[in-house]
Short mmCIF file of C-alpha atoms (C1' of nucleotides) in Angstrom, two decimals:
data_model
loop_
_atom_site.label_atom_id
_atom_site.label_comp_id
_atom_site.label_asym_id
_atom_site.label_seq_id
_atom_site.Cartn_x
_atom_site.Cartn_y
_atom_site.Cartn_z
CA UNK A 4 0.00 0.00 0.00
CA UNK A 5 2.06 2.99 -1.14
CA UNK A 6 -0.71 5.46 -0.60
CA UNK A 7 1.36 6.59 2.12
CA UNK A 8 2.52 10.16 2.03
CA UNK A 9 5.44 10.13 4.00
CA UNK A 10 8.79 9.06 3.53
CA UNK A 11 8.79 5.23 4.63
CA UNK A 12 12.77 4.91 5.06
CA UNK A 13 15.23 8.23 3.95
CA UNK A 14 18.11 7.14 5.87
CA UNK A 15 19.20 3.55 6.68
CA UNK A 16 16.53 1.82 9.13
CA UNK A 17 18.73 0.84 11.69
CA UNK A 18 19.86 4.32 12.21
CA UNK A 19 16.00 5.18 13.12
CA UNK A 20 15.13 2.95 14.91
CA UNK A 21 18.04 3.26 17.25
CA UNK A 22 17.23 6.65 17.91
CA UNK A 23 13.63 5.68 18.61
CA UNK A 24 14.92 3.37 20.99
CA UNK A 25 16.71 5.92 22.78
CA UNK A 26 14.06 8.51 23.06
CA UNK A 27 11.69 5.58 23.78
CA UNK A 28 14.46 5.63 26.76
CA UNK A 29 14.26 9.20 28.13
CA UNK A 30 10.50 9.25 27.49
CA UNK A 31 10.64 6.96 30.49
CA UNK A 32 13.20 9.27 32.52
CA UNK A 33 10.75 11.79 31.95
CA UNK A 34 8.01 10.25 33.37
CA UNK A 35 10.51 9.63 36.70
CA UNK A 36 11.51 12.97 36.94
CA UNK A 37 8.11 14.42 36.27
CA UNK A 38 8.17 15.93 33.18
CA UNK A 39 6.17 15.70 30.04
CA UNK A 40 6.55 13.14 27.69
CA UNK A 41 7.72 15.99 24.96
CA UNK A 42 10.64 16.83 26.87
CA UNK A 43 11.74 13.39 27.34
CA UNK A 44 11.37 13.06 23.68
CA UNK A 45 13.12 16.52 22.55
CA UNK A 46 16.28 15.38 24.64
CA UNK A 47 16.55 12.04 23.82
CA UNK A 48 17.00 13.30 20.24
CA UNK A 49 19.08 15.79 20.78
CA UNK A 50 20.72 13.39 22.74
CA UNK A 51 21.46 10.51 20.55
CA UNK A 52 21.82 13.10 17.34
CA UNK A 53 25.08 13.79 16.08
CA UNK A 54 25.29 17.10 15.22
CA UNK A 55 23.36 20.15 16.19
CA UNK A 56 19.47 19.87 15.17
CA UNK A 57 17.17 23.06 14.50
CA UNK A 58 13.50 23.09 15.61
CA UNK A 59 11.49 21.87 12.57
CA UNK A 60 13.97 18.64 12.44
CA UNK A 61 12.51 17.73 15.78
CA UNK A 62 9.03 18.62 14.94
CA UNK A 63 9.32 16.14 11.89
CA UNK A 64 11.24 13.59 13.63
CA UNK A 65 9.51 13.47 16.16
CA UNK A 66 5.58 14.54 14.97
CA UNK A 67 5.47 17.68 17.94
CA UNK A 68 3.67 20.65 17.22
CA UNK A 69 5.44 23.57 16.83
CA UNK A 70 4.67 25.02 20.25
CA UNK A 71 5.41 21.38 21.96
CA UNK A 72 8.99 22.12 20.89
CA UNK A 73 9.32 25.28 21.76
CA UNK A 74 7.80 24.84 25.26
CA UNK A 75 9.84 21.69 25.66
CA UNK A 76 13.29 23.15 24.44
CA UNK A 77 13.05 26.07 26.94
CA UNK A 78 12.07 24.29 29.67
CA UNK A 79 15.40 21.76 28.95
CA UNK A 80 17.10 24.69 28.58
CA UNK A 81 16.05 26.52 32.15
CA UNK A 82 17.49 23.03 33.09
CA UNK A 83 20.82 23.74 31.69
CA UNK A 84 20.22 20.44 29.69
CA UNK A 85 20.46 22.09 26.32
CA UNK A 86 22.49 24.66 24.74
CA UNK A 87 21.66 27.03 21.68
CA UNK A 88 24.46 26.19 19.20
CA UNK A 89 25.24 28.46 16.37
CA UNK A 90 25.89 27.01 12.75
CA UNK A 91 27.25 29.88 10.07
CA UNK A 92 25.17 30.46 7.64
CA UNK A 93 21.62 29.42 9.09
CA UNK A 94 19.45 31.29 10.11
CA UNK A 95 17.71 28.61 12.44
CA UNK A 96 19.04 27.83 16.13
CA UNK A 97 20.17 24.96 16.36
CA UNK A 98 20.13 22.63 19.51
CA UNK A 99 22.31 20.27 21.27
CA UNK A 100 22.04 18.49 24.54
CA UNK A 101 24.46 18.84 27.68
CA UNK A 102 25.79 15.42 28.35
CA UNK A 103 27.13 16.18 31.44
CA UNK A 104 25.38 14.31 33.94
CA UNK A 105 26.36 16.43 37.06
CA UNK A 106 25.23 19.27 35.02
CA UNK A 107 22.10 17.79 33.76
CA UNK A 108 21.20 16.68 37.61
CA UNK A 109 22.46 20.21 39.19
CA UNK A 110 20.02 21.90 36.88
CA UNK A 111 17.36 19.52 37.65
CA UNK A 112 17.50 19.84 41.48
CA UNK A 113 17.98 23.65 41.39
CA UNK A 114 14.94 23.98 39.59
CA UNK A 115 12.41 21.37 40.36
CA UNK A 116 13.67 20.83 44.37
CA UNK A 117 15.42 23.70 45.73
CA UNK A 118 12.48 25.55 45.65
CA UNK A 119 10.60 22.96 47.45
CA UNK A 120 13.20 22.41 50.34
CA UNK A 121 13.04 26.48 50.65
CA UNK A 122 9.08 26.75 50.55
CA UNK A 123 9.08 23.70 52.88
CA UNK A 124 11.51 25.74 55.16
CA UNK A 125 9.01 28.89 55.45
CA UNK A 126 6.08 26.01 56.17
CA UNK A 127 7.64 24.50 58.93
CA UNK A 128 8.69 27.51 60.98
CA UNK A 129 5.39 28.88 60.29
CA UNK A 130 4.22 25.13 61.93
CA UNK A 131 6.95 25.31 64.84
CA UNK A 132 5.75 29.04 66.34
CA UNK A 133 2.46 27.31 66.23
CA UNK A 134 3.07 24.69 68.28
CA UNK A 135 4.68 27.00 70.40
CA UNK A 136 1.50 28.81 71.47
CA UNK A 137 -0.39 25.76 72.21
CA UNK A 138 -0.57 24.12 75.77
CA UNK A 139 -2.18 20.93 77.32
CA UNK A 140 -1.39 17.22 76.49
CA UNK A 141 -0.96 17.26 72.57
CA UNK A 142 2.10 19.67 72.76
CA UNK A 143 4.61 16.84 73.75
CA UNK A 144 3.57 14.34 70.85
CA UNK A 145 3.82 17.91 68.37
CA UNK A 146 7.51 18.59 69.19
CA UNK A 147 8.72 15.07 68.74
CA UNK A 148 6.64 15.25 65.63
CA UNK A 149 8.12 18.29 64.02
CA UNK A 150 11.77 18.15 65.40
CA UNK A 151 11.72 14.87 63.36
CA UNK A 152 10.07 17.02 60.63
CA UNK A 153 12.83 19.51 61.07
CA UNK A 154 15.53 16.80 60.43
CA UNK A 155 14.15 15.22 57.83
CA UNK A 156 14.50 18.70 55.82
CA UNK A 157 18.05 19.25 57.42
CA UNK A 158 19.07 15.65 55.86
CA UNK A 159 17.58 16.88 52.50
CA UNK A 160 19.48 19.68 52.34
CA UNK A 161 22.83 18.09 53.15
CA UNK A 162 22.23 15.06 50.56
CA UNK A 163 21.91 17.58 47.68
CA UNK A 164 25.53 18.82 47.48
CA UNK A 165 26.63 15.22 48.35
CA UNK A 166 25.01 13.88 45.61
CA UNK A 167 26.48 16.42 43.12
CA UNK A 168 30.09 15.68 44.47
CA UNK A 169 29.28 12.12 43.76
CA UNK A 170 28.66 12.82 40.29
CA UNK A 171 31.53 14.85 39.71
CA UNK A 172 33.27 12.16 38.47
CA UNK B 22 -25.76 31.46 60.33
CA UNK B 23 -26.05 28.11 62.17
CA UNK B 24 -27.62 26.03 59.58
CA UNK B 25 -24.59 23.98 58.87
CA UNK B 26 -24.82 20.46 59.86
CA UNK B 27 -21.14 19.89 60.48
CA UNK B 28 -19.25 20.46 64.01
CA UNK B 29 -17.35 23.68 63.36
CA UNK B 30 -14.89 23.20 66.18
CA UNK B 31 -14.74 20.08 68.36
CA UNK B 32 -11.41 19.99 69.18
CA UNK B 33 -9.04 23.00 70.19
CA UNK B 34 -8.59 25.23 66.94
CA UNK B 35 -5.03 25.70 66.91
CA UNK B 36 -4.21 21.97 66.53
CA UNK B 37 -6.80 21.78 63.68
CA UNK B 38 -4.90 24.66 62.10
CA UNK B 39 -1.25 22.83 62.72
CA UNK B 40 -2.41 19.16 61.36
CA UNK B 41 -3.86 21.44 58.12
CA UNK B 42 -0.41 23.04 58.20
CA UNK B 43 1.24 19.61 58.64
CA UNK B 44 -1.15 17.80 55.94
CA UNK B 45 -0.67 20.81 53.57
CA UNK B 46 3.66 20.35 53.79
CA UNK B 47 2.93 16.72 52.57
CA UNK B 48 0.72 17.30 50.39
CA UNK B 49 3.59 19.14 48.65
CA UNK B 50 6.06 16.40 49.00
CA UNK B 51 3.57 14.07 47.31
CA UNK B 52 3.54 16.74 44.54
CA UNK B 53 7.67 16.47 44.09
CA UNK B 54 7.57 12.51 44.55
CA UNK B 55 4.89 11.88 41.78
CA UNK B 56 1.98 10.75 44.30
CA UNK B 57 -1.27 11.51 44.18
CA UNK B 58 -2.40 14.30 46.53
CA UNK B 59 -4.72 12.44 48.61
CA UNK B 60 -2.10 10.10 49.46
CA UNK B 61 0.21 13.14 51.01
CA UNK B 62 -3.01 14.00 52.98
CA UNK B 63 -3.14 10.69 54.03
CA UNK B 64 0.25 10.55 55.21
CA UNK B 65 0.97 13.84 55.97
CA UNK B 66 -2.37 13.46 58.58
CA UNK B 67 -1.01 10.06 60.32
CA UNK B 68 2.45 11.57 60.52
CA UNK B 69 1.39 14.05 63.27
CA UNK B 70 -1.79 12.38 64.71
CA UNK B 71 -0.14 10.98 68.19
CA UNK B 72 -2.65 7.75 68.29
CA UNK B 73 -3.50 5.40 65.32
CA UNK B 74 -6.20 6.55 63.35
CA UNK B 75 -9.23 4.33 61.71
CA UNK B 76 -10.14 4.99 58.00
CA UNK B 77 -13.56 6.56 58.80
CA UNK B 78 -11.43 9.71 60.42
CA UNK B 79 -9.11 10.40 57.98
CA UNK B 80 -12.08 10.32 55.46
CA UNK B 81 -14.07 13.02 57.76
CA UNK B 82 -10.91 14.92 58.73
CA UNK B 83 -9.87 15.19 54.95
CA UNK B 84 -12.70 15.12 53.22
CA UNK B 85 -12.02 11.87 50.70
CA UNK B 86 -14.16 9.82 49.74
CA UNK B 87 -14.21 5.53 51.20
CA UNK B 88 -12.22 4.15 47.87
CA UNK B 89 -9.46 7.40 48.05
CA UNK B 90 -8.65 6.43 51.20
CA UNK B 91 -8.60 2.49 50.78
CA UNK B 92 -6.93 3.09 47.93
CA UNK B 93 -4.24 5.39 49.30
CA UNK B 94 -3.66 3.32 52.19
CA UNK B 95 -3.16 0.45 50.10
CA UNK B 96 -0.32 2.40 48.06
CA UNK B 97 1.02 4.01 51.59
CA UNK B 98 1.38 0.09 52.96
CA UNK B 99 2.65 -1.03 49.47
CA UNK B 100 5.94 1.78 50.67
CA UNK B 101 5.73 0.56 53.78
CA UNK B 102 4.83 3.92 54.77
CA UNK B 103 2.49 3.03 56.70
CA UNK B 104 1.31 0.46 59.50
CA UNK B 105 -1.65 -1.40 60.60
CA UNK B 106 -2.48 -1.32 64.40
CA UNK B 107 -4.43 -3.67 66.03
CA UNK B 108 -6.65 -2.09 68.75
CA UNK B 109 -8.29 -3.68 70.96
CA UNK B 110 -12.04 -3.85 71.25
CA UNK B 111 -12.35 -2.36 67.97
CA UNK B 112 -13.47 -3.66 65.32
CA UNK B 113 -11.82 -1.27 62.65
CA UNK B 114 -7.71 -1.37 61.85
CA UNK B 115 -6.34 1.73 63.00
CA UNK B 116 -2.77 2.87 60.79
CA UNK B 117 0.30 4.84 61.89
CA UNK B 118 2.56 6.53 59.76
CA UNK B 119 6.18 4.79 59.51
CA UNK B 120 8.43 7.96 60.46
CA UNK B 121 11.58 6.74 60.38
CA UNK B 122 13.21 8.08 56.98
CA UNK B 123 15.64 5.55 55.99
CA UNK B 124 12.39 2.86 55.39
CA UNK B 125 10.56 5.37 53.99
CA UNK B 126 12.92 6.43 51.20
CA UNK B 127 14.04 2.87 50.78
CA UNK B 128 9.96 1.38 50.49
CA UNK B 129 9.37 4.78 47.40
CA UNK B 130 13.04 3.79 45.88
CA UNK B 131 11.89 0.06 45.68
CA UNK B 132 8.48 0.44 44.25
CA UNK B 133 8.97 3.71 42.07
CA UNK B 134 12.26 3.87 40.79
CA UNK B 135 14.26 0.19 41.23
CA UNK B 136 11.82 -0.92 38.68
CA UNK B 137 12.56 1.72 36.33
CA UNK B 138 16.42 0.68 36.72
CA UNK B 139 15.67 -2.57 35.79
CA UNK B 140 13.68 -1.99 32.54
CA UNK B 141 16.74 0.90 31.50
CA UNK B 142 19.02 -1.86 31.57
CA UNK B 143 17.25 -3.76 29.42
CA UNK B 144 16.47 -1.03 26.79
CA UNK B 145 20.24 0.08 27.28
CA UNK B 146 20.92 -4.34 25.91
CA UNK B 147 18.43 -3.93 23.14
CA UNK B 148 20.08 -0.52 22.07
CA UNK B 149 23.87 -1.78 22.16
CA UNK B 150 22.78 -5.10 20.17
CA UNK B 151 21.28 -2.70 17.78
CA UNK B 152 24.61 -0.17 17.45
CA UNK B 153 26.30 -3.56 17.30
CA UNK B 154 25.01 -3.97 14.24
CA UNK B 155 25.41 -0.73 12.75
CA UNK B 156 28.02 0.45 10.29
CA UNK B 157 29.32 3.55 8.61
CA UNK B 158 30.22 6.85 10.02
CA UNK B 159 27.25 7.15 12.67
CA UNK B 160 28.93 3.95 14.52
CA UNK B 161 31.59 5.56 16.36
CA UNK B 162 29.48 8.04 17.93
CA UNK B 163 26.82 6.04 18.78
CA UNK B 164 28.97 4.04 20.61
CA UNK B 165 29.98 6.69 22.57
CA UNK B 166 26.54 7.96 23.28
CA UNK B 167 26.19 4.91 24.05
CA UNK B 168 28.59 3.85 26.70
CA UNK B 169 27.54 7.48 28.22
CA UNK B 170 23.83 6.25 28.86
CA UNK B 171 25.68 3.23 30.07
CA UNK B 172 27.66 4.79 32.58
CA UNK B 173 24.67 7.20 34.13
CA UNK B 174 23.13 3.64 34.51
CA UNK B 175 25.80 2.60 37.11
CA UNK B 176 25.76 5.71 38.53
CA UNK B 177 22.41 5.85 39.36
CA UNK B 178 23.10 2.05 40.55
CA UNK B 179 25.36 3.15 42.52
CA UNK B 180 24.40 5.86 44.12
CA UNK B 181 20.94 4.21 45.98
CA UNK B 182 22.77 2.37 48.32
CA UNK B 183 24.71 5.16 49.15
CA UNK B 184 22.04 7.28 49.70
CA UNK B 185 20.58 5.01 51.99
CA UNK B 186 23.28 4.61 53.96
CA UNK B 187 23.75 8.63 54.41
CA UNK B 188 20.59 7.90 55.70
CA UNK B 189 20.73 5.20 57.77
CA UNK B 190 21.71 7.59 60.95
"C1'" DC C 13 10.35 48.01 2.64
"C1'" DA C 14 7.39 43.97 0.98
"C1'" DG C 15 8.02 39.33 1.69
"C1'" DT C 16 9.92 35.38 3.95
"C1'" DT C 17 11.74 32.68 7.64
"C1'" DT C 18 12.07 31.62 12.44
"C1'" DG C 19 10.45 31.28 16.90
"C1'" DT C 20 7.06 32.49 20.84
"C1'" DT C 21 2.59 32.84 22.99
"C1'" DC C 22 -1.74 31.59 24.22
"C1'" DA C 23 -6.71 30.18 23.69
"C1'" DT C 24 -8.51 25.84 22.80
"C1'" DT C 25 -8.72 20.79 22.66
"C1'" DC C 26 -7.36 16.44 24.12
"C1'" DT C 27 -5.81 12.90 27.38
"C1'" DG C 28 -4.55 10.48 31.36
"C1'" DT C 29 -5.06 10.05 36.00
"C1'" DA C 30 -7.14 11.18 40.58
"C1'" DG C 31 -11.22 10.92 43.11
"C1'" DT C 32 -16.12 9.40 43.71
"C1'" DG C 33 -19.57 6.49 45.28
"C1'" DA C 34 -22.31 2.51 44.66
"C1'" DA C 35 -22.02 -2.41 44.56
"C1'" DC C 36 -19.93 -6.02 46.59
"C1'" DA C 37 -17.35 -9.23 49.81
"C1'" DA C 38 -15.88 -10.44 54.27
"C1'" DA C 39 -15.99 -10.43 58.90
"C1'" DC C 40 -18.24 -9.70 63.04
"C1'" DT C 41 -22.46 -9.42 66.52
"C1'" DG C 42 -26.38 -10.40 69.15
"C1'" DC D 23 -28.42 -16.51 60.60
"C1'" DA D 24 -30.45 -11.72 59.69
"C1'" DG D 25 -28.38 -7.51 60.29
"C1'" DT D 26 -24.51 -4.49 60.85
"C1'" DT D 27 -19.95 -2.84 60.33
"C1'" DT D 28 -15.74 -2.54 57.81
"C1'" DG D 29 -13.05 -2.40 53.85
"C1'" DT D 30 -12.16 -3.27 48.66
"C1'" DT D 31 -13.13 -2.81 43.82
"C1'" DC D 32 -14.31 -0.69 39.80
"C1'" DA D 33 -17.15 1.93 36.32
"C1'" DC D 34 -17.69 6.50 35.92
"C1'" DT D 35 -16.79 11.68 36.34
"C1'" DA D 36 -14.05 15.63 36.88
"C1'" DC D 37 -10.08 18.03 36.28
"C1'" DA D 38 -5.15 19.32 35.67
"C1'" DG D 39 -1.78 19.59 32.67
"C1'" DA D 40 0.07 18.44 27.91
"C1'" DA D 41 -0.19 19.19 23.09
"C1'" DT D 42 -2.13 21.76 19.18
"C1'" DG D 43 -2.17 25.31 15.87
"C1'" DA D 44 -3.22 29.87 14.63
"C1'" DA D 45 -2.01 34.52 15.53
"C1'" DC D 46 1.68 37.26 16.42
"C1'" DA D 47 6.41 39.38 16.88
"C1'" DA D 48 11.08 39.70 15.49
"C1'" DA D 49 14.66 39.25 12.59
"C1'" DC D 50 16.52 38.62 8.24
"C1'" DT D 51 16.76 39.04 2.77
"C1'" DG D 52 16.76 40.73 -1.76
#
DNA sequence: CAGTTTGTTCATTCTGTAGTGAACAAACTG
DNA sequence: CAGTTTGTTCACTACAGAATGAACAAACTG
């Protein structure tokens, strides 16, 4: 059935369906970390890709909107996970992926869990001066509870810049 | 205006207005681990309750319907997040949040991400066969995309067992 | 400077998942 | 053992967030 508009197989097979293998890949990190399936799918490209790609290459390679990919490719970028590359004589970005996993993770954490640890900060003090002002049996069982509280945020603080001196190398 | 059929305030105010204050913090962390909000309620509201609680309170305390709250439980027990009491002379369970971190952290690692690991790996075996059997100029740098995938797989191997560790005390 | 290319924004649509509540099963109780 | 309490399951609904695509802005080109 050749009725089929699109280009069946351009460039060798093998070569496609590796990379669809590898997006297939991050499409699941994504889903770990949290983010939408068109990120996942942007990087993994960019990821497995050779050479610098512009936007419409990943909107035909990978059947995104327009918007999808530009939505996805700043986000990655706020992430530090991509860089804006510049090839003479186009007039199109183009778009490569940081490789470095200690970068790729520091970005991550600085914006998706920093900001979390801080607004979790304000919420417990906010809870400890509470518990302050109350009296009677329950205020016994409240400290225990949020000292514990307070350490478990202490311990997620301190595991954050361990974890990026693990993956320095 | 006294027409409302529900107790406005039983129980002293403030600690009404600390357990929202805890229940709202976890609600928050079930937002950064991928969990459904009503399970962060659930949670979040054993966490700072001082007795085991039966399934018909948190359901009035947090508003959630019979099946959220089986079903959350279910998922909190699944972590080991959470424990069934026995009480005597009641016929209901009663659960208490697990607090100690380590288990927690270890029971979400296990369910959420472990498997995750495991299914990478395989993708990563399907994707080398496939780059095995590649040739031409792409080869060489697919291997080394390659290996790099590879090599954030052990690290991320790696670094569980460390983390739990760091937590362990 | 008219026309084209490139990229962003945003109102709208679509989709997957969380939550509901009724039906059901199981276990108690008197 | 009829009736009650307790808890699970699952078909359905509601809703948040992802993707679309058209309108727009900006930058280039001849």
């Amino acid at each position: 059935m050749p009725e089929n508009g699109q280009s069946v197989a351009v460039a060798p097979a093998r070569l496609e369906q590796i990379e669809r293998a590898v997006v297939d890949l991050f499409v699941r990190l994504a889903e770990v970390a949290g983010l939408p399936r068109s990120v996942g799918e942007i990087y993994g490209c960019l990821f497995i890709c050779a050479d610098p790609v512009p936007m419409d290459a990943l909107m035909e390679r990978l059947h995104l909107s327009k918007g999808a990919v530009s939505q996805g490719l700043r986000l990655l970028r706020s992430f530090g996970a991509v860089r804006t590359v510049y090839v003479p004589g186009d007039r199109r970005d183009h778009f490569t992926a940081e490789r470095e996993l200690r970068k790729l993770v520091s970005g991550y954490l600085q914006e998706k869990v920093v900001p979390h640890l801080r607004s979790g900060d304000e919420r417990l003090k906010v809870i400890r001066a509470l518990v302050a002002e109350t009296n009677g049996g329950a205020r016994k069982v409240l400290q225990e509870r949020v000292a514990q509280l307070s350490r478990w945020h202490r311990r997620a603080e301190q595991i954050i810049p361990l974890l990026l001196r693990v993956l320095q190398q």
